[in-house]
Amino acid sequence: VESSILILSHTPGISSRALDMPGSPIRRSFMAARALQERGVDVVRLDIGDPDFALPPHFAAAIEQALRDGHTHYSPMAGVPELRAALAAHVQRRYGVDCAAGEVIVNQGATEGLNAALTLTCDPGDFLLMPEIYWPNYIQQVALAGVRPAFYRLDRNFQPVLDDLPGLAAAAEEAGSRIAAVLMNSPSNPTGAVFPRATVEALYDFARDHGSWVVSDEAYCDYVFEGEHFSPLMLDRRQPVDERIVLAVFSASKSYAATGLRLGWTIAPTPAAAARLQIINEPLTGSLTTPLQYGLAAAVAVEDAHERRDALRGRWQLAHEMLAAAGLESAHPQGGLFYFVDISRTGLDAEQFADELLQQEHVAVVAGDGFGLQPHFENAREGFYPTDLARRHIRLCFAVPEARLRQGLEGLVAFLRRKTAGEGGR
Ligand SMILES: Cc1ncc(COP(=O)(O)O)c(C=O)c1O
């Protein structure tokens, strides 16, 4: 025993940064659902945000052509020129703003784009201001970058409580630091909130007044069912180039139902920022997948996002009707691919709810916990805790075939009825 203790004491330890990183709850529910499926159970998967469409044929055809043309070598770190030009033209058409190809950086998915944006905008110890309910990878990225999160509260409709902002800036200063960047994600994963123009303006003005950057995660910009997507690019691009502060990050995963291709892009505020992002890409990706970029260049040249949005509209509506009929008080999502549903009246917390729903009805959803983790600042070693708001919600994705969505929601409603009527009702 003594000798093994001796050996253990010489075993290298895993870094505290790695140990402190919370795992994504989406992966956890993914694994639980997979385990059931491997036992032959038919699980309705409403857990993953992966739209069920096929890749547009011209996207696939352009990839095949690129392969045949021998575009299989290292790509420039900022992306192939054809794609950067196509993305700049796409942004110009879509938002009515100027955008040069030199301001576009291609990413290995929006995930990498966001990591690069954090590296560009924040030093270790700086604060990133972010919503209290958020896509879980943000908190992991914050941990990876050594950045401190500060959270803006969300109201009943998951819109930012703007009155909080001055107090948050003062608190960052009191902590001897500053808010280096303000993160916004509209439409939001998981809440589906779409920030109106006035809210985007308020967050943007706050950032300008405090010398902060804005990081705008627009992964779901093509899925707005009510209202309109308003990008802070539309404010920022009115400013002189050297006063611009917005980095906008986009994703082919959601826009083209291409989660497996790992393609995203960032619109950098200035050519100088773009040049830095290009350097940051080097350690993060090594290089980007070359033939796939030609596919994306062909895809963005065709403005057909409305077709995919309209194909989902009926499912978004169906989910609304079934949840509302069951009396589930969910803030109505205006965009995105998800419903973030308040399940508190069952008396269960979200993790219990998701576990039991999976085991009893074979419907997979994600517990809200991981969408609202906050660090124990007083004692960082204790890691993160989920807020009460997060623990009252589960997330479900409606971008699945309609019959499956209906089946999954029927299971959820039956489960809910049982839970609210007492356990005996089955
Ligand atoms: C809000 C949000 N941002 C970014 C991403 C990352 O997308 P990608 O697959 O392009 O890395 C996701 C993926 O789920 C997301 O939900």
Tab-separated table of C-alpha atoms and ligand atoms in Angstrom:
chain	number	residue	atom	x	y	z
A	1	VAL	CA	0.000	0.000	0.000
A	2	GLU	CA	2.772	2.375	0.938
A	3	SER	CA	4.556	1.933	-2.364
A	4	SER	CA	1.375	2.601	-4.328
A	5	ILE	CA	0.861	5.824	-2.372
A	6	LEU	CA	4.380	6.748	-3.276
A	7	ILE	CA	3.695	6.109	-6.939
A	8	LEU	CA	0.418	8.040	-6.834
A	9	SER	CA	2.116	11.058	-5.329
A	10	HIS	CA	4.383	11.138	-8.384
A	11	THR	CA	1.553	10.772	-10.871
A	12	PRO	CA	1.075	13.991	-12.820
A	13	GLY	CA	-2.102	15.821	-11.891
A	14	ILE	CA	-4.747	17.014	-14.302
A	15	SER	CA	-4.663	20.807	-14.469
A	16	SER	CA	-7.129	22.721	-12.346
A	17	ARG	CA	-8.372	24.474	-15.480
A	18	ALA	CA	-9.368	21.105	-16.917
A	19	LEU	CA	-10.793	19.862	-13.623
A	20	ASP	CA	-12.839	23.019	-13.110
A	21	MET	CA	-14.452	22.853	-16.544
A	22	PRO	CA	-18.096	21.800	-16.257
A	23	GLY	CA	-19.273	19.180	-18.744
A	24	SER	CA	-22.034	20.153	-21.147
A	25	PRO	CA	-25.464	18.976	-19.995
A	26	ILE	CA	-26.345	18.405	-23.629
A	27	ARG	CA	-23.681	15.709	-23.869
A	28	ARG	CA	-24.923	14.156	-20.619
A	29	SER	CA	-28.480	13.783	-21.861
A	30	PHE	CA	-27.130	12.670	-25.235
A	31	MET	CA	-25.252	9.802	-23.553
A	32	ALA	CA	-28.258	8.798	-21.452
A	33	ALA	CA	-30.488	8.684	-24.529
A	34	ARG	CA	-27.868	6.751	-26.479
A	35	ALA	CA	-27.542	4.189	-23.687
A	36	LEU	CA	-31.285	3.488	-23.933
A	37	GLN	CA	-31.146	3.315	-27.721
A	38	GLU	CA	-28.318	0.809	-27.538
A	39	ARG	CA	-30.657	-1.406	-25.522
A	40	GLY	CA	-33.071	-1.308	-28.463
A	41	VAL	CA	-35.443	1.321	-27.050
A	42	ASP	CA	-37.024	3.760	-29.525
A	43	VAL	CA	-36.178	7.146	-28.008
A	44	VAL	CA	-37.725	10.372	-29.315
A	45	ARG	CA	-34.733	12.682	-29.427
A	46	LEU	CA	-35.735	16.240	-28.642
A	47	ASP	CA	-32.416	16.875	-26.918
A	48	ILE	CA	-30.060	17.921	-29.698
A	49	GLY	CA	-30.290	21.110	-31.772
A	50	ASP	CA	-29.582	19.486	-35.094
A	51	PRO	CA	-32.143	20.396	-37.778
A	52	ASP	CA	-33.306	17.352	-39.724
A	53	PHE	CA	-32.959	18.845	-43.228
A	54	ALA	CA	-30.677	17.457	-45.908
A	55	LEU	CA	-27.831	19.641	-47.137
A	56	PRO	CA	-28.994	21.879	-50.036
A	57	PRO	CA	-28.029	19.995	-53.236
A	58	HIS	CA	-25.929	22.869	-54.624
A	59	PHE	CA	-23.925	22.882	-51.362
A	60	ALA	CA	-23.137	19.165	-51.701
A	61	ALA	CA	-22.445	19.465	-55.433
A	62	ALA	CA	-19.904	22.254	-54.903
A	63	ILE	CA	-18.057	20.143	-52.304
A	64	GLU	CA	-17.880	17.253	-54.758
A	65	GLN	CA	-16.636	19.576	-57.476
A	66	ALA	CA	-13.970	20.997	-55.150
A	67	LEU	CA	-12.773	17.481	-54.400
A	68	ARG	CA	-12.599	16.700	-58.103
A	69	ASP	CA	-10.754	19.975	-58.726
A	70	GLY	CA	-8.089	18.994	-56.219
A	71	HIS	CA	-8.992	21.541	-53.502
A	72	THR	CA	-7.795	19.130	-50.856
A	73	HIS	CA	-4.769	20.974	-49.508
A	74	TYR	CA	-4.236	23.361	-46.604
A	75	SER	CA	-6.537	26.333	-46.751
A	76	PRO	CA	-5.467	29.924	-45.966
A	77	MET	CA	-6.012	30.482	-42.230
A	78	ALA	CA	-8.760	33.047	-42.780
A	79	GLY	CA	-10.534	30.841	-45.316
A	80	VAL	CA	-10.413	30.492	-49.104
A	81	PRO	CA	-10.802	33.869	-50.879
A	82	GLU	CA	-13.886	32.707	-52.814
A	83	LEU	CA	-15.723	31.974	-49.564
A	84	ARG	CA	-14.653	35.163	-47.810
A	85	ALA	CA	-15.911	37.188	-50.771
A	86	ALA	CA	-19.189	35.239	-50.897
A	87	LEU	CA	-19.757	35.732	-47.158
A	88	ALA	CA	-19.009	39.469	-47.366
A	89	ALA	CA	-21.564	39.799	-50.189
A	90	HIS	CA	-24.074	37.758	-48.169
A	91	VAL	CA	-23.683	40.067	-45.134
A	92	GLN	CA	-24.078	43.126	-47.357
A	93	ARG	CA	-27.289	41.801	-48.880
A	94	ARG	CA	-28.699	40.541	-45.655
A	95	TYR	CA	-27.975	43.471	-43.355
A	96	GLY	CA	-27.585	46.279	-45.859
A	97	VAL	CA	-24.147	47.166	-44.485
A	98	ASP	CA	-20.681	47.392	-45.990
A	99	CYS	CA	-18.489	44.375	-45.463
A	100	ALA	CA	-15.166	43.613	-47.118
A	101	ALA	CA	-13.875	40.096	-47.762
A	102	GLY	CA	-10.846	41.020	-45.636
A	103	GLU	CA	-13.139	41.421	-42.599
A	104	VAL	CA	-14.481	37.866	-42.868
A	105	ILE	CA	-12.769	35.019	-41.059
A	106	VAL	CA	-13.895	31.451	-41.699
A	107	ASN	CA	-14.117	29.266	-38.600
A	108	GLN	CA	-14.317	25.629	-37.718
A	109	GLY	CA	-17.911	26.108	-36.629
A	110	ALA	CA	-19.204	29.014	-34.581
A	111	THR	CA	-17.701	27.212	-31.572
A	112	GLU	CA	-14.212	27.993	-32.787
A	113	GLY	CA	-15.261	31.471	-33.869
A	114	LEU	CA	-16.438	32.220	-30.340
A	115	ASN	CA	-13.236	30.877	-28.791
A	116	ALA	CA	-11.235	33.092	-31.122
A	117	ALA	CA	-13.484	36.078	-30.355
A	118	LEU	CA	-12.890	35.614	-26.614
A	119	THR	CA	-9.148	35.383	-27.164
A	120	LEU	CA	-9.244	38.572	-29.222
A	121	THR	CA	-11.366	40.600	-26.832
A	122	CYS	CA	-10.568	39.441	-23.293
A	123	ASP	CA	-7.448	39.099	-21.196
A	124	PRO	CA	-7.401	36.565	-18.359
A	125	GLY	CA	-9.188	38.097	-15.368
A	126	ASP	CA	-11.373	40.345	-17.515
A	127	PHE	CA	-15.135	40.005	-17.297
A	128	LEU	CA	-17.354	38.792	-20.089
A	129	LEU	CA	-20.900	40.047	-19.648
A	130	MET	CA	-23.327	37.348	-20.707
A	131	PRO	CA	-26.993	36.407	-20.237
A	132	GLU	CA	-27.881	34.402	-17.117
A	133	ILE	CA	-29.375	31.666	-19.320
A	134	TYR	CA	-27.042	30.710	-22.126
A	135	TRP	CA	-25.587	28.036	-24.429
A	136	PRO	CA	-23.437	25.903	-22.062
A	137	ASN	CA	-20.287	26.057	-24.166
A	138	TYR	CA	-19.950	29.740	-23.230
A	139	ILE	CA	-19.101	28.922	-19.639
A	140	GLN	CA	-16.609	26.321	-20.805
A	141	GLN	CA	-15.042	28.807	-23.200
A	142	VAL	CA	-14.866	31.392	-20.446
A	143	ALA	CA	-13.078	28.851	-18.237
A	144	LEU	CA	-10.707	27.959	-21.063
A	145	ALA	CA	-9.830	31.623	-21.636
A	146	GLY	CA	-9.359	32.364	-17.910
A	147	VAL	CA	-12.063	35.004	-18.237
A	148	ARG	CA	-14.607	35.793	-15.508
A	149	PRO	CA	-18.300	35.692	-16.360
A	150	ALA	CA	-20.714	38.381	-15.166
A	151	PHE	CA	-24.372	37.770	-15.857
A	152	TYR	CA	-27.171	40.081	-16.943
A	153	ARG	CA	-30.544	38.982	-15.639
A	154	LEU	CA	-33.357	38.041	-17.968
A	155	ASP	CA	-37.003	38.955	-17.435
A	156	ARG	CA	-40.009	36.619	-17.747
A	157	ASN	CA	-39.697	36.698	-21.514
A	158	PHE	CA	-35.959	36.056	-21.304
A	159	GLN	CA	-35.166	39.598	-22.394
A	160	PRO	CA	-32.186	41.341	-20.737
A	161	VAL	CA	-32.918	43.457	-17.654
A	162	LEU	CA	-31.154	46.526	-18.957
A	163	ASP	CA	-31.333	48.434	-15.668
A	164	ASP	CA	-28.782	45.995	-14.264
A	165	LEU	CA	-26.025	46.950	-16.655
A	166	PRO	CA	-24.544	49.986	-14.820
A	167	GLY	CA	-24.367	47.999	-11.572
A	168	LEU	CA	-22.555	45.160	-13.314
A	169	ALA	CA	-19.961	47.552	-14.716
A	170	ALA	CA	-19.444	49.038	-11.244
A	171	ALA	CA	-19.077	45.554	-9.730
A	172	ALA	CA	-16.436	44.608	-12.305
A	173	GLU	CA	-14.526	47.771	-11.439
A	174	GLU	CA	-14.814	47.060	-7.733
A	175	ALA	CA	-13.351	43.624	-8.415
A	176	GLY	CA	-10.353	45.439	-9.913
A	177	SER	CA	-11.218	44.511	-13.479
A	178	ARG	CA	-13.448	45.574	-16.361
A	179	ILE	CA	-16.070	44.259	-18.717
A	180	ALA	CA	-13.981	43.516	-21.764
A	181	ALA	CA	-16.841	42.210	-23.884
A	182	VAL	CA	-20.619	41.964	-23.904
A	183	LEU	CA	-22.021	38.740	-25.303
A	184	MET	CA	-25.444	38.620	-26.914
A	185	ASN	CA	-27.129	35.635	-28.515
A	186	SER	CA	-30.280	36.504	-30.406
A	187	PRO	CA	-32.177	34.354	-31.231
A	188	SER	CA	-31.134	32.574	-28.072
A	189	ASN	CA	-30.284	28.995	-27.426
A	190	PRO	CA	-31.987	27.828	-25.250
A	191	THR	CA	-34.678	30.463	-24.617
A	192	GLY	CA	-35.723	31.384	-28.184
A	193	ALA	CA	-35.798	35.071	-27.215
A	194	VAL	CA	-35.202	37.452	-30.106
A	195	PHE	CA	-33.845	40.795	-28.894
A	196	PRO	CA	-35.689	43.764	-30.402
A	197	ARG	CA	-33.742	46.589	-31.959
A	198	ALA	CA	-34.021	48.784	-28.836
A	199	THR	CA	-32.441	46.062	-26.675
A	200	VAL	CA	-29.604	45.471	-29.109
A	201	GLU	CA	-29.066	49.233	-29.194
A	202	ALA	CA	-28.978	49.448	-25.400
A	203	LEU	CA	-26.417	46.622	-25.108
A	204	TYR	CA	-24.366	48.135	-27.912
A	205	ASP	CA	-24.420	51.629	-26.380
A	206	PHE	CA	-23.490	50.199	-23.003
A	207	ALA	CA	-20.491	48.456	-24.575
A	208	ARG	CA	-19.415	51.620	-26.390
A	209	ASP	CA	-19.732	53.719	-23.232
A	210	HIS	CA	-17.612	51.271	-21.256
A	211	GLY	CA	-14.900	50.609	-23.829
A	212	SER	CA	-16.079	47.012	-24.285
A	213	TRP	CA	-16.368	44.833	-27.369
A	214	VAL	CA	-19.613	43.205	-28.437
A	215	VAL	CA	-19.576	39.522	-29.336
A	216	SER	CA	-22.802	38.703	-31.146
A	217	ASP	CA	-23.528	35.010	-31.530
A	218	GLU	CA	-25.940	34.876	-34.469
A	219	ALA	CA	-25.930	31.109	-34.960
A	220	TYR	CA	-29.758	31.086	-35.157
A	221	CYS	CA	-30.231	34.267	-37.214
A	222	ASP	CA	-32.060	32.362	-39.961
A	223	TYR	CA	-34.714	31.027	-37.591
A	224	VAL	CA	-36.917	33.907	-36.524
A	225	PHE	CA	-40.650	33.159	-36.476
A	226	GLU	CA	-41.946	36.322	-34.836
A	227	GLY	CA	-40.453	39.782	-35.177
A	228	GLU	CA	-37.163	40.317	-36.948
A	229	HIS	CA	-33.540	39.512	-36.418
A	230	PHE	CA	-31.642	42.697	-35.646
A	231	SER	CA	-27.863	42.411	-35.686
A	232	PRO	CA	-25.575	44.856	-33.855
A	233	LEU	CA	-23.602	44.868	-37.103
A	234	MET	CA	-26.326	47.186	-38.367
A	235	LEU	CA	-25.342	49.746	-35.722
A	236	ASP	CA	-21.626	49.193	-35.730
A	237	ARG	CA	-21.113	49.415	-39.453
A	238	ARG	CA	-22.347	53.010	-39.396
A	239	GLN	CA	-19.286	53.949	-37.337
A	240	PRO	CA	-15.869	54.887	-38.720
A	241	VAL	CA	-13.817	51.699	-39.181
A	242	ASP	CA	-11.464	52.304	-36.273
A	243	GLU	CA	-14.360	52.833	-33.856
A	244	ARG	CA	-16.125	49.550	-34.582
A	245	ILE	CA	-16.568	47.091	-31.741
A	246	VAL	CA	-18.789	44.214	-32.965
A	247	LEU	CA	-17.610	40.704	-33.733
A	248	ALA	CA	-20.538	38.753	-35.192
A	249	VAL	CA	-20.258	34.968	-35.286
A	250	PHE	CA	-22.333	32.766	-37.602
A	251	SER	CA	-22.777	29.039	-38.083
A	252	ALA	CA	-23.393	26.845	-41.107
A	253	SER	CA	-24.492	24.174	-38.617
A	254	LYS	CA	-27.874	25.728	-38.057
A	255	SER	CA	-28.280	27.910	-41.145
A	256	TYR	CA	-27.702	24.990	-43.533
A	257	ALA	CA	-28.460	22.030	-41.255
A	258	ALA	CA	-24.780	21.122	-41.586
A	259	THR	CA	-23.685	20.419	-38.019
A	260	GLY	CA	-21.207	17.764	-39.168
A	261	LEU	CA	-19.348	20.005	-41.593
A	262	ARG	CA	-17.984	22.242	-38.826
A	263	LEU	CA	-18.151	25.548	-40.646
A	264	GLY	CA	-18.837	28.984	-39.274
A	265	TRP	CA	-17.638	32.523	-39.874
A	266	THR	CA	-16.904	35.746	-38.058
A	267	ILE	CA	-17.355	39.291	-39.260
A	268	ALA	CA	-14.502	41.181	-37.628
A	269	PRO	CA	-14.945	44.855	-36.747
A	270	THR	CA	-11.787	46.015	-38.502
A	271	PRO	CA	-9.204	44.612	-40.908
A	272	ALA	CA	-6.686	44.767	-38.019
A	273	ALA	CA	-8.958	42.634	-35.821
A	274	ALA	CA	-9.440	40.239	-38.734
A	275	ALA	CA	-5.677	39.905	-39.098
A	276	ARG	CA	-5.421	38.994	-35.399
A	277	LEU	CA	-8.277	36.498	-35.650
A	278	GLN	CA	-6.438	34.896	-38.520
A	279	ILE	CA	-3.388	34.395	-36.298
A	280	ILE	CA	-5.583	33.087	-33.467
A	281	ASN	CA	-7.005	30.533	-35.915
A	282	GLU	CA	-3.557	28.998	-36.327
A	283	PRO	CA	-3.286	27.279	-32.923
A	284	LEU	CA	-7.028	26.644	-32.736
A	285	THR	CA	-7.626	24.868	-36.027
A	286	GLY	CA	-4.300	24.271	-37.756
A	287	SER	CA	-6.202	24.714	-40.986
A	288	LEU	CA	-9.785	24.674	-42.195
A	289	THR	CA	-11.419	21.977	-44.294
A	290	THR	CA	-10.789	23.211	-47.820
A	291	PRO	CA	-13.357	21.453	-50.054
A	292	LEU	CA	-16.190	22.185	-47.642
A	293	GLN	CA	-15.494	25.895	-47.899
A	294	TYR	CA	-16.227	25.789	-51.619
A	295	GLY	CA	-19.523	24.169	-50.752
A	296	LEU	CA	-20.392	26.954	-48.326
A	297	ALA	CA	-19.412	29.583	-50.915
A	298	ALA	CA	-21.979	28.096	-53.299
A	299	ALA	CA	-24.571	27.847	-50.522
A	300	VAL	CA	-24.398	31.459	-49.319
A	301	ALA	CA	-24.705	32.725	-52.888
A	302	VAL	CA	-28.315	31.467	-52.845
A	303	GLU	CA	-30.597	33.303	-50.410
A	304	ASP	CA	-32.879	30.401	-49.477
A	305	ALA	CA	-32.837	30.549	-45.660
A	306	HIS	CA	-36.551	31.421	-45.627
A	307	GLU	CA	-37.326	27.968	-47.055
A	308	ARG	CA	-35.795	26.200	-44.077
A	309	ARG	CA	-37.359	28.642	-41.651
A	310	ASP	CA	-40.792	28.186	-43.194
A	311	ALA	CA	-40.395	24.412	-43.088
A	312	LEU	CA	-39.929	24.684	-39.320
A	313	ARG	CA	-42.690	27.169	-38.692
A	314	GLY	CA	-45.394	24.494	-38.496
A	315	ARG	CA	-43.419	22.513	-35.909
A	316	TRP	CA	-42.718	25.613	-33.840
A	317	GLN	CA	-46.485	26.256	-33.915
A	318	LEU	CA	-47.378	22.638	-33.112
A	319	ALA	CA	-45.072	22.652	-30.090
A	320	HIS	CA	-46.629	25.894	-28.927
A	321	GLU	CA	-50.163	24.546	-29.229
A	322	MET	CA	-49.434	21.275	-27.455
A	323	LEU	CA	-47.464	22.880	-24.634
A	324	ALA	CA	-50.031	25.643	-24.164
A	325	ALA	CA	-52.894	23.110	-24.115
A	326	ALA	CA	-51.045	21.267	-21.342
A	327	GLY	CA	-50.838	24.530	-19.392
A	328	LEU	CA	-47.074	24.682	-19.563
A	329	GLU	CA	-46.142	28.247	-18.836
A	330	SER	CA	-43.368	28.609	-21.274
A	331	ALA	CA	-42.182	31.934	-22.570
A	332	HIS	CA	-43.062	31.726	-26.210
A	333	PRO	CA	-39.841	31.493	-28.247
A	334	GLN	CA	-39.756	33.930	-31.139
A	335	GLY	CA	-36.833	32.230	-32.823
A	336	GLY	CA	-34.189	29.544	-32.611
A	337	LEU	CA	-34.889	25.828	-32.529
A	338	PHE	CA	-35.970	25.306	-28.930
A	339	TYR	CA	-38.647	25.623	-26.292
A	340	PHE	CA	-37.326	26.334	-22.805
A	341	VAL	CA	-40.150	25.033	-20.691
A	342	ASP	CA	-40.892	25.817	-17.051
A	343	ILE	CA	-41.586	22.480	-15.350
A	344	SER	CA	-41.606	23.735	-11.763
A	345	ARG	CA	-45.249	22.868	-11.152
A	346	THR	CA	-44.367	19.168	-11.290
A	347	GLY	CA	-42.344	19.636	-8.114
A	348	LEU	CA	-39.394	17.990	-9.824
A	349	ASP	CA	-36.160	19.726	-10.573
A	350	ALA	CA	-35.082	19.724	-14.195
A	351	GLU	CA	-32.584	16.873	-13.931
A	352	GLN	CA	-35.124	14.595	-12.255
A	353	PHE	CA	-37.720	15.595	-14.805
A	354	ALA	CA	-35.425	14.858	-17.765
A	355	ASP	CA	-34.269	11.532	-16.265
A	356	GLU	CA	-37.748	10.282	-15.455
A	357	LEU	CA	-39.184	11.461	-18.762
A	358	LEU	CA	-36.473	9.555	-20.582
A	359	GLN	CA	-36.898	6.377	-18.558
A	360	GLN	CA	-40.699	6.382	-18.467
A	361	GLU	CA	-41.731	7.883	-21.811
A	362	HIS	CA	-38.524	7.440	-23.804
A	363	VAL	CA	-38.438	11.124	-24.686
A	364	ALA	CA	-35.061	12.863	-24.447
A	365	VAL	CA	-34.897	16.542	-23.441
A	366	VAL	CA	-32.123	18.506	-21.722
A	367	ALA	CA	-32.315	19.641	-18.094
A	368	GLY	CA	-31.970	23.397	-17.735
A	369	ASP	CA	-29.206	23.205	-15.107
A	370	GLY	CA	-26.276	23.522	-17.478
A	371	PHE	CA	-27.822	26.534	-19.215
A	372	GLY	CA	-27.454	28.572	-16.046
A	373	LEU	CA	-24.277	27.546	-14.246
A	374	GLN	CA	-22.608	30.262	-12.231
A	375	PRO	CA	-19.212	30.056	-10.542
A	376	HIS	CA	-18.773	30.124	-6.772
A	377	PHE	CA	-16.614	33.231	-6.812
A	378	GLU	CA	-15.881	33.058	-3.098
A	379	ASN	CA	-14.411	29.628	-3.502
A	380	ALA	CA	-13.531	28.850	-7.089
A	381	ARG	CA	-12.551	25.295	-6.176
A	382	GLU	CA	-16.192	24.521	-5.557
A	383	GLY	CA	-16.843	24.973	-9.248
A	384	PHE	CA	-20.234	25.983	-10.573
A	385	TYR	CA	-23.792	25.794	-9.351
A	386	PRO	CA	-27.020	25.933	-11.413
A	387	THR	CA	-29.329	28.879	-10.720
A	388	ASP	CA	-32.894	28.238	-9.548
A	389	LEU	CA	-34.154	29.667	-12.821
A	390	ALA	CA	-32.163	27.104	-14.801
A	391	ARG	CA	-33.292	24.231	-12.573
A	392	ARG	CA	-36.921	25.089	-13.249
A	393	HIS	CA	-36.622	24.541	-17.000
A	394	ILE	CA	-36.017	21.881	-19.575
A	395	ARG	CA	-35.063	22.469	-23.198
A	396	LEU	CA	-36.576	20.666	-26.128
A	397	CYS	CA	-35.756	21.004	-29.813
A	398	PHE	CA	-38.644	21.198	-32.262
A	399	ALA	CA	-36.514	20.797	-35.424
A	400	VAL	CA	-37.353	17.105	-35.752
A	401	PRO	CA	-39.844	15.464	-38.139
A	402	GLU	CA	-43.374	16.517	-37.248
A	403	ALA	CA	-44.654	13.036	-36.380
A	404	ARG	CA	-41.732	12.514	-34.004
A	405	LEU	CA	-42.270	15.919	-32.445
A	406	ARG	CA	-45.927	15.123	-31.850
A	407	GLN	CA	-45.030	11.734	-30.347
A	408	GLY	CA	-42.417	13.291	-28.087
A	409	LEU	CA	-44.727	16.050	-26.915
A	410	GLU	CA	-47.524	13.560	-26.255
A	411	GLY	CA	-45.121	11.626	-24.039
A	412	LEU	CA	-44.102	14.805	-22.264
A	413	VAL	CA	-47.707	15.890	-21.702
A	414	ALA	CA	-48.694	12.426	-20.414
A	415	PHE	CA	-45.736	12.477	-18.041
A	416	LEU	CA	-46.637	15.946	-16.872
A	417	ARG	CA	-50.265	14.965	-16.217
A	418	ARG	CA	-49.132	12.033	-14.137
A	419	LYS	CA	-46.740	14.149	-12.171
A	420	THR	CA	-49.211	16.919	-11.448
A	421	ALA	CA	-52.029	14.462	-10.622
A	422	GLY	CA	-49.798	12.453	-8.266
A	423	GLU	CA	-47.778	9.415	-9.112
A	424	GLY	CA	-50.653	6.903	-9.147
A	425	GLY	CA	-52.327	7.972	-12.380
A	426	ARG	CA	-50.553	5.849	-14.943
B	1	LIG	C1	-25.883	29.574	-29.448
B	1	LIG	C2	-24.938	28.714	-30.202
B	1	LIG	N1	-23.816	29.261	-30.654
B	1	LIG	C3	-22.907	28.540	-31.330
B	1	LIG	C4	-23.113	27.202	-31.580
B	1	LIG	C5	-22.027	26.434	-32.268
B	1	LIG	O1	-22.305	26.070	-33.549
B	1	LIG	P1	-21.272	25.312	-34.453
B	1	LIG	O2	-21.823	23.960	-34.696
B	1	LIG	O3	-21.198	26.154	-35.693
B	1	LIG	O4	-19.949	25.260	-33.770
B	1	LIG	C6	-24.258	26.581	-31.114
B	1	LIG	C7	-24.469	25.153	-31.341
B	1	LIG	O5	-25.349	24.522	-30.802
B	1	LIG	C8	-25.196	27.355	-30.408
B	1	LIG	O6	-26.321	26.827	-29.931
